Amino acid sequence: MAHAITNQCNLCGDCVPQCPKQAIVLEDGEFWIDPMLCNDCQGDALEPQCVSVCSIDRPPVPLQAKKGRCKTTARKPPSPNLFANGKSSPFASAIVVWEACNVLAQRLSLPWKIDANEKLCYERQVNGGRGTIAFRLTNPTDSESSIAFDAPGARAEMENWDVRAACLHLIFAAHAINLEQPWEQEFTISDRQIESYLGLEKRKDLSKLAKLKAISDLVQQPCKLLLDINWFQQGRVRGFSLEQSRLWHLLEIQHHFQEDELGCKHLIGLTFRIRAGEWSKYFLDRRGARESTAFYQYSSLPKSLLQTVTSLWQQHEGACRMLLWLLFKTKMGNEQRLTIPTLMRIACGEAKVLQASTVREDRKRLLRSFESDLEVLDRYGLKPVFDPVTYPTDIQPLWAKLADLPDDADAALDFWISDGSNDNRLTDAAPRDKWNRLMQARLLCFELPEGWEARSTPTASQKLRKSQRKTAAKPRSALSGQEIVTARKSLQLSQRDLAVHVGKSQSWVRDIESGRLQAGFKEQQLLLKVLGVSL
C-alpha cells in the first residue's frame, strides 16, 4: 500500500530526499506521492520515511482505494483517435518499425551481443548486408545525450518487459503517420485511448491505479530503445547514418488527479507527449517520397490484433510474437513461403529450437507449444495453408486434420468410420521422423483475416507494371461449382484429394463447389491445371 500527502502539506520538502524510491514529486506547485513507485519503504526502512520526517500535524496517510467513479478533469485534448472505421488504421511500416517491433516482442530470445563499449546490442543486417540496424537500451526520459545501459542492466530491464509493449510501439507508429513532419511534430495520447485500443476497459478485475501503472510501464518500454542505422544509397535516396538515436522521444508524462475528503490526491489519468525519432526523417517523409529522395512506407494496423495480443500474451506469447511478425511479413504479399524453422524461432526463440533438436523432452514440449500457437492463429483468422509436399497430413497438427470434420452428426459418424478403416488414422501417433521433416516443411501462406489488407504507396515502376498486366490480361470465365464437381468426379478424386492438390482445406473445396465461395484468379488457374479443364 502506498502513502498519500494531504492538502495540509507546508511544502517544506524535507521528505523528498528521504524517499528511497524517489516517489515524492513536485508538480504544479504541490507535492504528491506517486503510488506506482511508493511501497511504504518496505525493505528500506522500518516505517515510511515521509511519515517519520514530517513535522505537520497530519503527515502522509495510507492511500485508501478510491470509491466511486473517477470524475472527468480538465485535460488538454489528445491527438485524434485511431481506428476511425472501428477496424483498422494506417501505420508506419518501415524496416525500422518492423525490427523494433521484433525487439519488443522477442526481447532476450534474439541474439544480443556485447559491443566494444560493454553495452548489450542487437544488430540486424538489411538488404544482403548493405546496411545495418542496431538497438540498445537507455532511460526513457528525453535528454540531449542518451547513454545506453550496460549489459547486466539491459538484461535486467528486458526481463521485466512483455510483448504488449510492441502494441504500444505500433500505436505510436499509427499516430506518427498522421503528421506531416513527425521528426519535428509531437502527438499526445491519453490512458483512455490506450485502454480502448488494447481492450483494457473490459478488465473489471483491475483497479484504475493498476491499469494506469501497466499503461505507464508499457508506454515507456518503446521509448527506451536507441538506434544505430547505417543505410546505403538507393536510387536518389542518399545513404545516411544515425548513432545513439531514440526510437521514440517521451517528452512528458502528465498526471491527472482527483482529491478525496481528506485532501489526498488520487491519480485518475495520464497523458503522454511523444515525438518520433530522427529515423522518421528518412522513412516517414511524405514530401521526400514524392520527390524520390526519402521513403514513406505504411500499411494497415488491425485493431483486433492489439486486443488479441492483450488477451493472449500470458498464455500464448508465441502466437503473439508470430502475429506481430506476420503483420509486416504479409505486407510483402500473402504468397510468401514461410519455413517452419523460421516460425519456430520467432515463436520460441533460436536457443530453444537448438536445444529441442538435441533433447527429446524439450522437443516434445516445443512442438506442443508451437502447434498450439498455430491453432490460436487459425482461430484468430490467420489461417495457415500447409504445403502438401513438405507438410503433408501425417505431420500436421491434429486440429488441422480435424478441420474437415463434418458438422452433421451422421456425416461425422461416417467420417470416423471411414477414418478407422484406413491404415493411417488421424489420431495415430506422429511418425518418428516428424521433427526432421518439420525442419524441411513450410507453409504456402496465411489466409488473412479482415483488416489485414496491406496498404502501400506504389512506385511509378510498380504502377507501370500493374497497368501492363491489366492490358495483357484477357477476360476469362470462371469454373462454376458444378463444373468443378463434374471434373473432379471424372478423375475419381475426393474433395480431400483435390484439396491436397491445390493446397487448400477440404472445407474450402466444399464451399467452392456449393457456391458459397468464389475462387480467386490464381486458385481458378490452379483448379484448371489440376482438373485438366480448358476454357
Coordinates of C-alpha atoms in Angstrom, one line a residue:
M1 CA 0.0 0.0 0.0
A2 CA 1.3 3.5 -0.9
H3 CA 1.0 6.7 1.2
A4 CA -0.5 10.0 0.2
I5 CA 0.2 13.6 1.1
T6 CA -2.8 15.6 2.3
N7 CA -3.6 19.2 1.4
Q8 CA -2.2 20.4 4.7
C9 CA 1.4 20.0 3.4
N10 CA 3.5 23.1 4.1
L11 CA 5.8 22.4 1.1
C12 CA 8.9 22.2 3.3
G13 CA 10.3 19.4 1.1
D14 CA 12.0 17.5 4.0
C15 CA 10.5 14.2 2.9
V16 CA 11.8 14.4 -0.7
P17 CA 15.5 13.3 -0.1
Q18 CA 14.4 10.7 2.4
C19 CA 12.2 8.7 -0.1
P20 CA 14.3 5.6 -1.2
K21 CA 12.1 5.2 -4.3
Q22 CA 12.1 8.9 -5.3
A23 CA 8.3 8.7 -5.4
I24 CA 7.7 12.2 -4.0
V25 CA 7.2 14.6 -6.9
L26 CA 6.6 18.4 -7.1
E27 CA 4.0 19.1 -9.7
D28 CA 2.0 22.3 -10.3
G29 CA 3.4 23.7 -7.1
E30 CA 2.3 20.8 -4.9
F31 CA 4.0 17.6 -3.6
W32 CA 2.4 14.2 -4.3
I33 CA 3.5 10.6 -3.9
D34 CA 3.5 8.5 -7.0
P35 CA 1.5 5.4 -6.0
M36 CA 3.2 3.5 -8.8
L37 CA 6.6 3.9 -7.2
C38 CA 5.8 4.0 -3.4
N39 CA 5.9 0.7 -1.5
D40 CA 5.9 2.2 2.0
C41 CA 9.7 1.8 2.2
Q42 CA 9.4 -1.9 2.6
G43 CA 12.9 -3.4 2.6
D44 CA 14.5 0.0 3.0
A45 CA 13.2 1.2 6.5
L46 CA 11.1 0.1 9.4
E47 CA 8.4 2.7 8.7
P48 CA 7.6 5.1 5.8
Q49 CA 10.3 7.8 5.8
C50 CA 7.9 10.5 4.6
V51 CA 5.9 10.0 7.8
S52 CA 8.8 9.8 10.2
V53 CA 10.3 13.2 9.0
C54 CA 7.1 15.1 8.5
S55 CA 6.7 18.0 11.0
I56 CA 3.0 18.9 10.5
D57 CA 0.0 17.6 12.4
R58 CA -1.3 15.5 9.6
P59 CA 1.6 13.7 7.9
P60 CA 1.2 11.5 4.9
V61 CA -1.5 8.8 5.4
P62 CA -2.0 5.4 3.9
L63 CA -3.7 5.8 0.5
Q64 CA -7.1 4.2 0.5
A65 CA -8.7 2.8 -2.6
K66 CA -10.8 5.4 -4.3
K67 CA -14.5 4.9 -4.1
G68 CA -16.9 5.6 -6.9
R69 CA -16.1 6.7 -10.4
C70 CA -13.3 9.0 -11.4
K71 CA -14.7 12.4 -12.3
T72 CA -13.7 13.9 -15.6
T73 CA -11.0 16.5 -15.1
A74 CA -9.9 19.3 -17.5
R75 CA -7.3 17.8 -19.8
K76 CA -5.7 19.0 -23.0
P77 CA -7.3 17.1 -25.8
P78 CA -5.1 14.3 -27.1
S79 CA -4.4 13.6 -30.7
P80 CA -7.4 12.3 -32.7
N81 CA -8.4 8.7 -32.1
L82 CA -7.1 6.0 -34.3
F83 CA -9.3 3.3 -36.0
A84 CA -12.0 5.7 -37.2
N85 CA -13.7 2.9 -39.1
G86 CA -13.6 0.7 -36.0
K87 CA -11.4 -2.0 -37.7
S88 CA -8.0 -0.7 -38.9
S89 CA -5.8 2.3 -39.2
P90 CA -2.7 3.1 -41.3
F91 CA 0.6 3.0 -39.6
A92 CA 4.3 3.4 -40.4
S93 CA 5.7 0.0 -41.5
A94 CA 9.3 0.8 -42.5
I95 CA 12.1 -1.7 -41.7
V96 CA 13.0 0.3 -38.6
V97 CA 9.5 -0.1 -37.2
W98 CA 9.5 -3.8 -38.0
E99 CA 12.8 -4.5 -36.4
A100 CA 11.9 -2.5 -33.3
C101 CA 8.6 -4.5 -33.1
N102 CA 10.6 -7.7 -33.1
V103 CA 12.9 -6.4 -30.4
L104 CA 10.0 -5.5 -28.1
A105 CA 8.1 -8.8 -28.8
Q106 CA 11.0 -11.3 -28.7
R107 CA 13.4 -9.4 -26.4
L108 CA 16.1 -11.7 -24.9
S109 CA 15.1 -14.5 -27.4
L110 CA 17.1 -12.5 -30.0
P111 CA 20.8 -13.0 -30.4
W112 CA 22.1 -10.0 -28.4
K113 CA 25.8 -9.4 -28.2
I114 CA 28.2 -7.3 -26.1
D115 CA 29.7 -4.4 -28.2
A116 CA 33.1 -2.8 -27.8
N117 CA 31.7 -0.4 -25.1
E118 CA 30.4 -3.3 -23.0
K119 CA 26.8 -2.5 -24.0
L120 CA 24.2 -5.0 -24.9
C121 CA 23.5 -4.7 -28.6
Y122 CA 21.2 -6.4 -31.2
E123 CA 22.3 -5.8 -34.7
R124 CA 20.5 -6.8 -37.9
Q125 CA 21.8 -6.7 -41.4
V126 CA 19.4 -5.4 -44.1
N127 CA 19.4 -5.9 -47.9
G128 CA 22.1 -8.5 -48.1
G129 CA 24.4 -6.8 -45.7
R130 CA 24.5 -3.4 -47.5
G131 CA 23.0 -1.8 -44.4
T132 CA 22.7 -2.4 -40.6
I133 CA 20.2 -1.5 -37.8
A134 CA 21.3 -1.9 -34.2
F135 CA 19.4 -1.5 -31.0
R136 CA 20.5 -0.7 -27.4
L137 CA 18.6 0.3 -24.2
T138 CA 18.6 3.6 -22.3
N139 CA 16.4 5.6 -19.9
P140 CA 13.0 6.7 -21.3
T141 CA 13.4 10.3 -20.1
D142 CA 14.1 12.6 -23.1
S143 CA 17.5 14.3 -22.9
E144 CA 20.1 15.7 -25.3
S145 CA 22.6 12.8 -24.6
S146 CA 21.3 9.3 -24.4
I147 CA 23.5 6.8 -22.5
A148 CA 23.0 3.1 -23.2
F149 CA 22.6 0.7 -20.2
D150 CA 25.4 -1.6 -19.5
A151 CA 24.9 -5.3 -20.4
P152 CA 23.6 -6.5 -16.9
G153 CA 21.3 -3.5 -16.6
A154 CA 19.9 -4.0 -20.1
R155 CA 19.2 -7.7 -19.5
A156 CA 17.5 -7.0 -16.1
E157 CA 15.4 -4.3 -17.8
M158 CA 14.2 -6.6 -20.6
E159 CA 13.3 -9.4 -18.2
N160 CA 10.5 -7.2 -16.9
W161 CA 9.1 -6.4 -20.3
D162 CA 6.2 -8.1 -22.0
V163 CA 5.0 -8.5 -25.6
R164 CA 2.3 -5.8 -25.1
A165 CA 4.9 -3.1 -25.4
A166 CA 5.1 -3.9 -29.1
C167 CA 1.4 -2.9 -29.4
L168 CA 2.2 0.5 -27.9
H169 CA 5.0 0.8 -30.5
L170 CA 2.6 0.1 -33.3
I171 CA 0.1 2.6 -31.8
F172 CA 2.9 5.3 -31.8
A173 CA 3.6 4.4 -35.5
A174 CA 0.0 4.9 -36.3
H175 CA -0.1 8.3 -34.7
A176 CA 3.2 9.4 -36.3
I177 CA 1.9 8.7 -39.8
N178 CA -0.8 11.3 -39.4
L179 CA 1.9 14.1 -39.0
E180 CA 3.5 15.9 -41.9
Q181 CA 6.9 16.0 -40.3
P182 CA 6.9 13.5 -37.4
W183 CA 10.6 14.1 -36.5
E184 CA 9.6 17.7 -35.5
Q185 CA 6.0 17.4 -34.6
E186 CA 4.7 15.6 -31.5
F187 CA 1.5 13.8 -30.7
T188 CA -0.3 13.2 -27.4
I189 CA -2.1 10.1 -26.3
S190 CA -4.2 9.5 -23.2
D191 CA -4.6 6.5 -21.0
R192 CA -8.3 6.3 -22.1
Q193 CA -7.3 6.0 -25.7
I194 CA -4.7 3.3 -24.9
E195 CA -7.3 1.4 -22.8
S196 CA -9.7 1.5 -25.8
Y197 CA -7.0 0.3 -28.3
L198 CA -5.9 -2.6 -26.1
G199 CA -9.3 -3.5 -24.8
L200 CA -8.3 -2.9 -21.2
E201 CA -11.6 -1.2 -20.4
K202 CA -13.1 -4.7 -20.3
R203 CA -10.7 -5.7 -17.5
K204 CA -13.0 -5.3 -14.5
D205 CA -10.6 -7.3 -12.3
L206 CA -8.0 -4.4 -12.4
S207 CA -8.3 -1.2 -10.4
K208 CA -7.8 2.1 -12.1
L209 CA -4.4 2.5 -10.5
A210 CA -3.3 -1.0 -11.7
K211 CA -4.3 -0.1 -15.3
L212 CA -2.5 3.2 -15.1
K213 CA 0.6 1.6 -13.8
A214 CA 0.5 -1.1 -16.6
I215 CA -0.1 1.6 -19.3
S216 CA 2.8 3.8 -17.9
D217 CA 5.2 0.9 -18.0
L218 CA 4.2 -0.2 -21.5
V219 CA 4.4 3.3 -22.9
Q220 CA 8.0 3.7 -21.6
Q221 CA 9.4 0.5 -23.0
P222 CA 9.5 1.5 -26.7
C223 CA 11.0 4.8 -25.6
K224 CA 14.0 3.0 -24.1
L225 CA 15.3 1.8 -27.4
L226 CA 18.2 3.5 -29.1
L227 CA 19.0 3.1 -32.8
D228 CA 22.2 2.9 -34.8
I229 CA 21.5 2.9 -38.5
N230 CA 23.9 2.7 -41.4
W231 CA 21.9 2.9 -44.7
F232 CA 23.0 2.6 -48.2
Q233 CA 22.1 4.7 -51.2
Q234 CA 19.0 3.6 -53.1
G235 CA 18.4 5.5 -56.3
R236 CA 18.0 9.2 -55.4
V237 CA 17.8 8.4 -51.7
R238 CA 21.2 9.0 -50.3
G239 CA 22.9 6.8 -47.7
F240 CA 22.8 8.1 -44.1
S241 CA 23.9 7.1 -40.6
L242 CA 22.4 7.6 -37.2
E243 CA 24.1 6.9 -33.9
Q244 CA 22.5 6.6 -30.4
S245 CA 19.2 8.0 -31.8
R246 CA 16.0 7.4 -29.9
L247 CA 13.2 5.3 -31.5
W248 CA 10.6 7.5 -29.7
H249 CA 11.1 10.6 -27.5
L250 CA 8.9 10.5 -24.4
L251 CA 8.7 14.3 -23.9
E252 CA 6.4 14.4 -20.9
I253 CA 4.0 12.4 -18.7
Q254 CA 1.1 14.5 -17.5
H255 CA -0.7 13.3 -14.3
H256 CA -4.3 14.0 -13.6
F257 CA -5.7 13.9 -10.1
Q258 CA -8.8 13.9 -8.0
E259 CA -8.9 14.8 -4.3
D260 CA -10.9 13.0 -1.7
E261 CA -12.4 14.4 1.5
L262 CA -9.0 14.2 3.3
G263 CA -7.3 16.2 0.6
C264 CA -5.3 13.2 -0.7
K265 CA -4.6 13.1 -4.4
H266 CA -5.8 10.1 -6.3
L267 CA -4.2 9.5 -9.7
I268 CA -7.0 9.1 -12.2
G269 CA -5.4 9.7 -15.6
L270 CA -2.2 10.0 -17.7
T271 CA -1.4 11.8 -20.9
F272 CA 1.8 11.2 -22.8
R273 CA 3.6 13.6 -25.2
I274 CA 5.7 11.7 -27.7
R275 CA 7.7 12.5 -30.8
A276 CA 9.2 10.1 -33.4
G277 CA 13.0 9.8 -33.5
E278 CA 15.2 11.1 -36.3
W279 CA 14.6 7.8 -38.3
S280 CA 11.3 9.2 -39.4
K281 CA 13.1 11.9 -41.4
Y282 CA 14.2 9.2 -43.7
F283 CA 11.4 6.6 -43.6
L284 CA 8.3 8.7 -43.0
D285 CA 8.8 11.7 -45.2
R286 CA 5.8 12.3 -47.4
R287 CA 7.2 15.1 -49.3
G288 CA 10.6 13.4 -49.8
A289 CA 8.9 10.3 -51.1
R290 CA 7.1 12.3 -53.7
E291 CA 10.4 13.6 -54.9
S292 CA 12.0 10.2 -54.5
T293 CA 14.6 11.4 -52.0
A294 CA 13.2 9.6 -49.0
F295 CA 10.9 6.7 -48.0
Y296 CA 7.3 6.8 -46.9
Q297 CA 6.1 3.3 -46.1
Y298 CA 2.8 2.5 -44.5
S299 CA 0.4 -0.4 -44.1
S300 CA -2.8 -1.3 -42.2
L301 CA -2.9 -1.9 -38.5
P302 CA -5.9 -4.1 -37.4
K303 CA -7.4 -3.1 -34.1
S304 CA -8.2 -6.7 -33.4
L305 CA -4.5 -7.6 -33.4
L306 CA -3.9 -5.2 -30.5
Q307 CA -6.7 -6.6 -28.4
T308 CA -5.8 -10.2 -29.3
V309 CA -2.2 -9.7 -28.1
T310 CA -3.5 -8.1 -24.9
S311 CA -5.8 -11.1 -24.2
L312 CA -3.3 -13.9 -25.2
W313 CA 0.1 -12.6 -24.1
Q314 CA 0.3 -14.6 -20.9
Q315 CA -1.0 -18.0 -22.2
H316 CA 0.2 -17.9 -25.9
E317 CA 3.2 -15.5 -26.2
G318 CA 4.5 -17.4 -29.1
A319 CA 1.3 -16.8 -31.0
C320 CA 1.5 -13.1 -30.2
R321 CA 5.1 -13.0 -31.5
M322 CA 4.1 -14.6 -34.7
L323 CA 1.1 -12.3 -35.1
L324 CA 3.3 -9.2 -34.8
W325 CA 5.9 -10.6 -37.1
L326 CA 3.4 -11.6 -39.7
L327 CA 1.8 -8.2 -39.7
F328 CA 4.9 -6.9 -41.5
K329 CA 5.7 -10.1 -43.4
T330 CA 2.3 -10.3 -45.1
K331 CA 2.8 -6.7 -46.3
M332 CA 5.2 -8.3 -48.8
G333 CA 2.4 -10.4 -50.2
N334 CA 0.3 -13.3 -48.8
E335 CA 2.0 -15.7 -51.2
Q336 CA 5.3 -15.6 -49.2
R337 CA 6.6 -19.1 -48.4
L338 CA 7.3 -19.5 -44.7
T339 CA 9.5 -22.2 -43.4
I340 CA 8.6 -23.9 -40.1
P341 CA 12.0 -23.4 -38.5
T342 CA 11.7 -19.6 -39.1
L343 CA 8.3 -19.5 -37.4
M344 CA 9.6 -21.6 -34.5
R345 CA 12.5 -19.3 -33.9
I346 CA 10.1 -16.3 -33.9
A347 CA 7.6 -18.0 -31.5
C348 CA 10.1 -19.7 -29.2
G349 CA 13.5 -18.2 -29.7
E350 CA 16.5 -19.7 -31.5
A351 CA 18.1 -21.1 -28.3
K352 CA 15.0 -23.2 -27.5
V353 CA 14.8 -24.5 -31.1
L354 CA 18.5 -25.6 -31.0
Q355 CA 18.0 -27.2 -27.6
A356 CA 15.0 -29.1 -28.9
S357 CA 17.0 -30.5 -31.8
T358 CA 19.1 -32.5 -29.3
V359 CA 16.9 -33.1 -26.2
R360 CA 13.8 -35.2 -26.8
E361 CA 11.7 -34.0 -24.0
D362 CA 12.3 -30.3 -24.9
R363 CA 11.4 -31.2 -28.5
K364 CA 8.0 -32.6 -27.4
R365 CA 7.2 -29.5 -25.3
L366 CA 8.3 -27.2 -28.1
L367 CA 6.2 -29.0 -30.7
R368 CA 3.1 -28.9 -28.4
S369 CA 3.6 -25.2 -27.7
F370 CA 4.2 -24.4 -31.4
E371 CA 1.2 -26.3 -32.7
S372 CA -1.0 -24.8 -30.1
D373 CA 0.2 -21.3 -31.1
L374 CA -0.6 -22.1 -34.8
E375 CA -4.1 -23.2 -33.7
V376 CA -4.5 -19.8 -31.9
L377 CA -3.6 -18.0 -35.2
D378 CA -6.1 -20.1 -37.0
R379 CA -8.9 -19.3 -34.5
Y380 CA -8.0 -15.6 -34.8
G381 CA -8.5 -15.8 -38.6
L382 CA -4.9 -16.0 -39.8
K383 CA -5.2 -19.5 -41.2
P384 CA -2.1 -21.4 -42.2
V385 CA -2.1 -23.1 -45.6
F386 CA 0.1 -26.2 -45.4
D387 CA 2.4 -27.1 -48.3
P388 CA 1.1 -30.6 -49.3
V389 CA 4.5 -31.7 -50.4
T390 CA 6.7 -30.7 -47.5
Y391 CA 4.0 -30.5 -44.8
P392 CA 1.7 -33.4 -45.5
T393 CA -1.3 -34.5 -43.4
D394 CA 0.6 -37.1 -41.3
I395 CA 2.8 -34.5 -39.7
Q396 CA 0.2 -31.7 -39.4
P397 CA -1.3 -30.8 -36.0
L398 CA -4.4 -32.8 -35.0
W399 CA -6.5 -29.6 -35.0
A400 CA -5.7 -29.1 -38.7
K401 CA -6.6 -32.7 -39.5
L402 CA -10.0 -32.2 -37.8
A403 CA -10.8 -29.0 -39.7
D404 CA -12.7 -31.0 -42.3
L405 CA -14.8 -32.9 -39.8
P406 CA -18.4 -32.5 -41.0
D407 CA -20.8 -30.6 -38.7
D408 CA -23.7 -33.0 -39.4
A409 CA -23.7 -35.8 -36.8
D410 CA -24.4 -38.6 -39.3
A411 CA -21.8 -37.3 -41.7
A412 CA -19.3 -37.1 -38.8
L413 CA -20.0 -40.7 -37.9
D414 CA -19.4 -41.8 -41.4
F415 CA -16.2 -39.7 -41.4
W416 CA -14.8 -41.5 -38.3
I417 CA -15.9 -44.9 -39.6
S418 CA -14.0 -44.3 -42.8
D419 CA -11.0 -43.0 -41.0
G420 CA -10.9 -46.0 -38.7
S421 CA -10.8 -48.4 -41.7
N422 CA -7.7 -46.7 -43.1
D423 CA -4.1 -47.8 -42.5
N424 CA -3.2 -44.3 -41.3
R425 CA -5.7 -42.8 -39.0
L426 CA -5.9 -39.2 -37.9
T427 CA -5.4 -40.0 -34.3
D428 CA -2.3 -42.2 -34.8
A429 CA 0.9 -41.2 -33.1
A430 CA 3.1 -38.9 -35.1
P431 CA 5.9 -40.6 -37.2
R432 CA 9.2 -40.9 -35.5
D433 CA 10.9 -38.6 -38.1
K434 CA 8.4 -35.8 -37.6
W435 CA 10.9 -33.3 -36.2
N436 CA 13.4 -33.8 -39.1
R437 CA 10.6 -33.5 -41.6
L438 CA 9.3 -30.3 -39.9
M439 CA 12.7 -28.8 -40.3
Q440 CA 12.2 -29.0 -44.1
A441 CA 8.5 -28.1 -44.0
R442 CA 6.9 -24.8 -45.0
L443 CA 3.6 -23.1 -45.2
L444 CA 2.4 -21.8 -48.6
C445 CA 0.9 -18.7 -47.0
F446 CA -1.6 -17.5 -44.4
E447 CA -5.2 -16.7 -45.3
L448 CA -5.6 -13.1 -44.0
P449 CA -8.5 -12.0 -41.8
E450 CA -10.4 -8.8 -42.2
G451 CA -8.4 -5.7 -41.6
W452 CA -5.1 -7.2 -42.7
E453 CA -5.2 -5.8 -46.2
A454 CA -1.8 -4.3 -46.9
R455 CA -1.7 -0.6 -47.8
S456 CA 1.4 0.7 -49.6
T457 CA 2.3 3.5 -51.8
P458 CA 3.2 2.1 -55.3
T459 CA 6.2 3.5 -57.1
A460 CA 6.0 4.6 -60.7
S461 CA 7.5 1.4 -62.0
Q462 CA 5.1 -0.7 -59.9
K463 CA 2.2 1.3 -61.4
L464 CA 3.5 0.8 -64.9
R465 CA 3.9 -3.0 -64.4
K466 CA 0.4 -3.1 -62.9
S467 CA -1.1 -1.3 -65.9
Q468 CA 0.8 -3.6 -68.3
R469 CA -0.5 -6.6 -66.6
K470 CA -4.1 -5.3 -66.8
T471 CA -3.6 -4.6 -70.5
A472 CA -2.1 -8.0 -71.2
A473 CA -4.7 -9.9 -69.2
K474 CA -7.6 -11.2 -71.2
P475 CA -11.0 -11.6 -69.6
R476 CA -11.5 -15.2 -68.5
S477 CA -14.7 -17.0 -67.5
A478 CA -14.6 -18.9 -64.1
L479 CA -15.3 -22.5 -63.5
S480 CA -18.7 -23.0 -61.8
G481 CA -19.1 -25.1 -58.8
Q482 CA -20.9 -27.8 -60.8
E483 CA -18.2 -27.9 -63.4
I484 CA -15.6 -28.5 -60.7
V485 CA -17.7 -31.3 -59.2
T486 CA -18.1 -32.9 -62.6
A487 CA -14.4 -32.7 -63.5
R488 CA -13.3 -33.9 -60.0
K489 CA -15.6 -37.0 -60.2
S490 CA -14.5 -37.8 -63.7
L491 CA -10.9 -38.0 -62.4
Q492 CA -12.2 -40.1 -59.4
L493 CA -10.9 -37.6 -56.9
S494 CA -12.4 -36.9 -53.5
Q495 CA -12.8 -33.5 -52.1
R496 CA -9.9 -34.2 -49.8
D497 CA -7.7 -35.3 -52.7
L498 CA -8.5 -32.2 -54.6
A499 CA -7.8 -30.0 -51.5
V500 CA -4.3 -31.6 -51.2
H501 CA -3.5 -30.9 -54.9
V502 CA -4.4 -27.2 -54.7
G503 CA -3.0 -26.7 -51.2
K504 CA -6.4 -25.9 -49.6
S505 CA -8.6 -27.4 -47.0
Q506 CA -11.5 -29.8 -47.7
S507 CA -13.9 -27.3 -46.4
W508 CA -12.6 -24.7 -48.9
V509 CA -13.3 -27.2 -51.8
R510 CA -16.7 -27.9 -50.4
D511 CA -17.6 -24.2 -50.2
I512 CA -16.3 -23.6 -53.8
E513 CA -18.4 -26.5 -55.2
S514 CA -21.5 -25.4 -53.3
G515 CA -21.1 -21.8 -54.5
R516 CA -20.7 -20.3 -51.0
L517 CA -17.2 -19.0 -52.0
Q518 CA -15.8 -17.8 -55.4
A519 CA -12.2 -18.9 -56.2
G520 CA -9.8 -16.1 -57.0
F521 CA -7.9 -15.9 -60.2
K522 CA -4.8 -17.8 -59.0
E523 CA -7.0 -20.5 -57.5
Q524 CA -9.0 -20.8 -60.7
Q525 CA -5.8 -21.3 -62.7
L526 CA -4.7 -24.0 -60.3
L527 CA -8.0 -25.8 -60.5
L528 CA -7.9 -25.7 -64.2
K529 CA -4.4 -27.2 -64.2
V530 CA -5.3 -29.9 -61.7
L531 CA -8.6 -30.9 -63.2
G532 CA -7.3 -30.7 -66.8
V533 CA -10.1 -28.4 -67.9
S534 CA -9.6 -25.8 -70.6
L535 CA -11.8 -22.7 -71.1

